[in-house]
mmCIF file of C-alpha atoms in Angstrom:
data_model
loop_
_atom_site.group_PDB
_atom_site.id
_atom_site.type_symbol
_atom_site.label_atom_id
_atom_site.label_comp_id
_atom_site.label_asym_id
_atom_site.label_seq_id
_atom_site.Cartn_x
_atom_site.Cartn_y
_atom_site.Cartn_z
ATOM 1 C CA MET Q 1 81.800 0.619 88.601
ATOM 2 C CA LYS Q 2 85.025 2.934 88.034
ATOM 3 C CA LEU Q 3 87.107 1.714 85.231
ATOM 4 C CA ARG Q 4 90.975 2.110 85.773
ATOM 5 C CA ARG Q 5 93.541 3.120 82.926
ATOM 6 C CA LEU Q 6 96.824 1.350 83.777
ATOM 7 C CA ALA Q 7 99.405 3.104 84.453
ATOM 8 C CA ARG Q 8 101.740 2.496 80.878
ATOM 9 C CA SER Q 9 98.819 2.651 78.634
ATOM 10 C CA PHE Q 10 97.754 4.679 75.994
ATOM 11 C CA THR Q 11 95.248 6.101 74.918
ATOM 12 C CA LEU Q 12 92.984 6.318 71.583
ATOM 13 C CA LEU Q 13 93.528 9.790 71.666
ATOM 14 C CA GLU Q 14 97.191 9.889 72.377
ATOM 15 C CA LEU Q 15 98.025 6.854 69.672
ATOM 16 C CA VAL Q 16 96.151 9.240 67.177
ATOM 17 C CA LEU Q 17 98.637 12.350 67.653
ATOM 18 C CA TYR Q 18 101.140 10.384 67.803
ATOM 19 C CA LEU Q 19 100.163 8.223 64.608
ATOM 20 C CA GLY Q 20 99.294 12.061 63.072
ATOM 21 C CA LEU Q 21 102.479 13.175 63.922
ATOM 22 C CA ILE Q 22 104.328 10.473 62.628
ATOM 23 C CA SER Q 23 102.737 10.888 59.175
ATOM 24 C CA VAL Q 24 103.088 14.570 58.821
ATOM 25 C CA GLY Q 25 106.999 14.470 59.491
ATOM 26 C CA PHE Q 26 106.918 11.134 56.984
ATOM 27 C CA ALA Q 27 105.276 13.504 54.404
ATOM 28 C CA MET Q 28 107.789 16.435 55.217
ATOM 29 C CA PHE Q 29 110.688 14.303 54.570
ATOM 30 C CA ALA Q 30 109.048 11.806 50.982
ATOM 31 C CA THR Q 31 108.186 15.996 50.204
ATOM 32 C CA ILE Q 32 112.074 17.194 50.366
ATOM 33 C CA GLU Q 33 114.022 14.481 49.009
ATOM 34 C CA VAL Q 34 111.455 14.016 45.823
ATOM 35 C CA ASN Q 35 112.210 17.411 45.079
ATOM 36 C CA ALA Q 36 115.603 16.844 45.745
ATOM 37 C CA GLN Q 37 116.374 14.635 43.836
ATOM 38 C CA ARG Q 38 114.179 16.170 40.905
ATOM 39 C CA SER Q 39 116.667 19.234 41.339
ATOM 40 C CA VAL Q 40 119.326 16.881 40.693
ATOM 41 C CA ALA Q 41 117.756 15.370 37.487
ATOM 42 C CA LEU Q 42 117.167 18.658 36.574
ATOM 43 C CA GLN Q 43 121.131 19.194 36.672
ATOM 44 C CA GLN Q 44 122.148 16.605 34.869
ATOM 45 C CA ALA Q 45 119.664 16.965 31.903
ATOM 46 C CA MET Q 46 121.190 21.035 32.042
ATOM 47 C CA ILE Q 47 124.521 19.134 32.151
ATOM 48 C CA ASP Q 48 124.126 17.216 28.934
ATOM 49 C CA VAL Q 49 122.070 19.783 26.583
ATOM 50 C CA GLN Q 50 125.650 21.798 27.159
ATOM 51 C CA LEU Q 51 127.857 18.638 26.409
ATOM 52 C CA THR Q 52 126.103 17.936 23.373
ATOM 53 C CA SER Q 53 125.892 20.892 22.172
ATOM 54 C CA GLN Q 54 129.439 21.992 23.263
ATOM 55 C CA ASP Q 55 130.001 18.508 21.144
ATOM 56 C CA TYR Q 56 128.024 19.021 18.157
ATOM 57 C CA LEU Q 57 129.033 23.304 17.375
ATOM 58 C CA SER Q 58 132.744 22.340 18.361
ATOM 59 C CA GLU Q 59 132.471 20.105 15.535
ATOM 60 C CA TRP Q 60 130.862 21.827 12.798
ATOM 61 C CA ARG Q 61 133.248 24.682 13.739
ATOM 62 C CA ARG Q 62 136.294 22.732 12.602
ATOM 63 C CA ASP Q 63 134.289 21.460 9.820
ATOM 64 C CA VAL Q 64 133.662 25.060 8.571
ATOM 65 C CA GLU Q 65 136.708 26.523 9.507
ATOM 66 C CA ASP Q 66 138.634 23.707 7.420
ATOM 67 C CA SER Q 67 136.039 23.894 4.912
ATOM 68 C CA ALA Q 68 136.134 24.744 0.742
ATOM 69 C CA LYS Q 69 132.704 24.687 -0.016
ATOM 70 C CA LEU Q 70 129.686 25.397 1.519
ATOM 71 C CA GLU Q 71 126.124 23.975 0.178
ATOM 72 C CA LEU Q 72 123.264 25.186 2.711
ATOM 73 C CA SER Q 73 120.387 24.402 3.084
ATOM 74 C CA PRO Q 74 118.388 25.239 5.769
ATOM 75 C CA GLU Q 75 117.897 21.909 8.124
ATOM 76 C CA ARG Q 76 121.265 20.256 6.024
ATOM 77 C CA LEU Q 77 125.332 21.516 5.697
ATOM 78 C CA VAL Q 78 127.068 19.758 3.577
ATOM 79 C CA ILE Q 79 130.617 20.499 3.897
ATOM 80 C CA VAL Q 80 133.603 20.546 1.655
ATOM 81 C CA ARG Q 81 137.172 20.604 3.263
ATOM 82 C CA ARG Q 82 139.900 21.017 1.713
ATOM 83 C CA ASP Q 83 141.061 17.514 1.448
ATOM 84 C CA GLY Q 84 137.447 16.547 -0.618
ATOM 85 C CA HIS Q 85 135.937 15.209 2.219
ATOM 86 C CA ARG Q 86 132.257 15.519 2.296
ATOM 87 C CA VAL Q 87 130.187 15.953 5.731
ATOM 88 C CA THR Q 88 127.064 16.105 5.999
ATOM 89 C CA TYR Q 89 125.382 17.979 9.240
ATOM 90 C CA THR Q 90 121.666 16.970 9.722
ATOM 91 C CA ALA Q 91 120.113 17.057 13.014
ATOM 92 C CA GLN Q 92 121.017 13.800 14.616
ATOM 93 C CA GLU Q 93 124.343 13.085 12.577
ATOM 94 C CA ARG Q 94 127.510 13.965 11.020
ATOM 95 C CA GLN Q 95 128.204 12.195 8.043
ATOM 96 C CA GLU Q 96 131.923 11.921 6.447
ATOM 97 C CA SER Q 97 132.558 10.338 3.345
ATOM 98 C CA ASP Q 98 135.615 10.549 0.975
ATOM 99 C CA ALA Q 99 136.504 12.120 -2.069
ATOM 100 C CA ALA Q 100 134.847 8.887 -3.756
ATOM 101 C CA GLY Q 101 131.608 9.077 -2.333
ATOM 102 C CA ALA Q 102 132.104 5.916 0.214
ATOM 103 C CA LEU Q 103 131.294 6.760 4.089
ATOM 104 C CA VAL Q 104 134.082 7.139 6.031
ATOM 105 C CA GLN Q 105 132.585 8.190 9.363
ATOM 106 C CA SER Q 106 129.267 8.321 11.274
ATOM 107 C CA ARG Q 107 128.432 9.962 13.661
ATOM 108 C CA PRO Q 108 125.350 10.324 16.307
ATOM 109 C CA PHE Q 109 124.106 13.262 17.700
ATOM 110 C CA PRO Q 110 120.278 11.486 18.938
ATOM 111 C CA ARG Q 111 119.382 14.321 21.942
ATOM 112 C CA ALA Q 112 120.046 16.809 18.931
ATOM 113 C CA THR Q 113 116.259 17.439 17.819
ATOM 114 C CA LYS Q 114 117.069 20.642 15.142
ATOM 115 C CA VAL Q 115 119.544 22.319 13.281
ATOM 116 C CA THR Q 116 118.657 25.988 11.216
ATOM 117 C CA PHE Q 117 121.815 27.084 8.832
ATOM 118 C CA THR Q 118 121.589 30.334 7.991
ATOM 119 C CA ARG Q 119 123.531 32.673 6.122
ATOM 120 C CA PRO Q 120 122.010 36.722 6.008
ATOM 121 C CA SER Q 121 124.069 37.427 2.735
ATOM 122 C CA PRO Q 122 126.385 35.471 0.383
ATOM 123 C CA THR Q 123 129.636 36.598 2.302
ATOM 124 C CA GLY Q 124 127.973 36.487 5.565
ATOM 125 C CA PRO Q 125 128.790 34.620 8.461
ATOM 126 C CA LEU Q 126 127.188 31.210 8.685
ATOM 127 C CA GLN Q 127 124.549 30.517 11.835
ATOM 128 C CA ALA Q 128 123.899 27.345 13.627
ATOM 129 C CA GLU Q 129 121.030 27.710 15.567
ATOM 130 C CA LEU Q 130 120.912 24.405 17.168
ATOM 131 C CA THR Q 131 118.036 22.711 19.604
ATOM 132 C CA VAL Q 132 118.807 19.664 22.338
ATOM 133 C CA SER Q 133 115.947 18.310 23.579
ATOM 134 C CA VAL Q 134 116.960 15.753 27.224
ATOM 135 C CA ARG Q 135 114.390 13.791 29.623
ATOM 136 C CA PHE Q 136 115.156 13.409 32.835
ATOM 137 C CA GLY Q 137 112.298 12.212 35.536
ATOM 138 C CA TRP Q 138 109.503 10.316 33.727
ATOM 139 C CA ARG Q 139 107.857 13.219 31.966
ATOM 140 C CA ASP Q 140 109.574 16.065 32.156
ATOM 141 C CA THR Q 141 112.005 17.545 28.902
ATOM 142 C CA LEU Q 142 114.491 20.232 28.880
ATOM 143 C CA GLU Q 143 115.363 22.128 25.928
#
């Protein structure tokens, strides 16, 4: 008995090759898509780091320029402004209180994880080193 193949049918080998090609194409597309999404998330995280740093340091600089007195410790800076208000900077918060000590404004910086204030000499410039941490993706962190 002779087996006849229908003219319009596929052999098992052709079907396996077709499914293999489809799988390879899908895997390539998925890899490209995942890398593109990761790149976009990384770019957004870099923008967030830059904006948070600029925001924190611009307020800090404005307050220092308007200061009458500075009280410095490595992780805390207290600025007494000319109008009598006290501004306290820590890694994650800026608190402003009036001359009587009542809290006027509190501004959080949730992405700032560490700040170090230094002054090399009593008359030298005040320096701040700020670490900002942004989580992107499901496991990656950018500092």
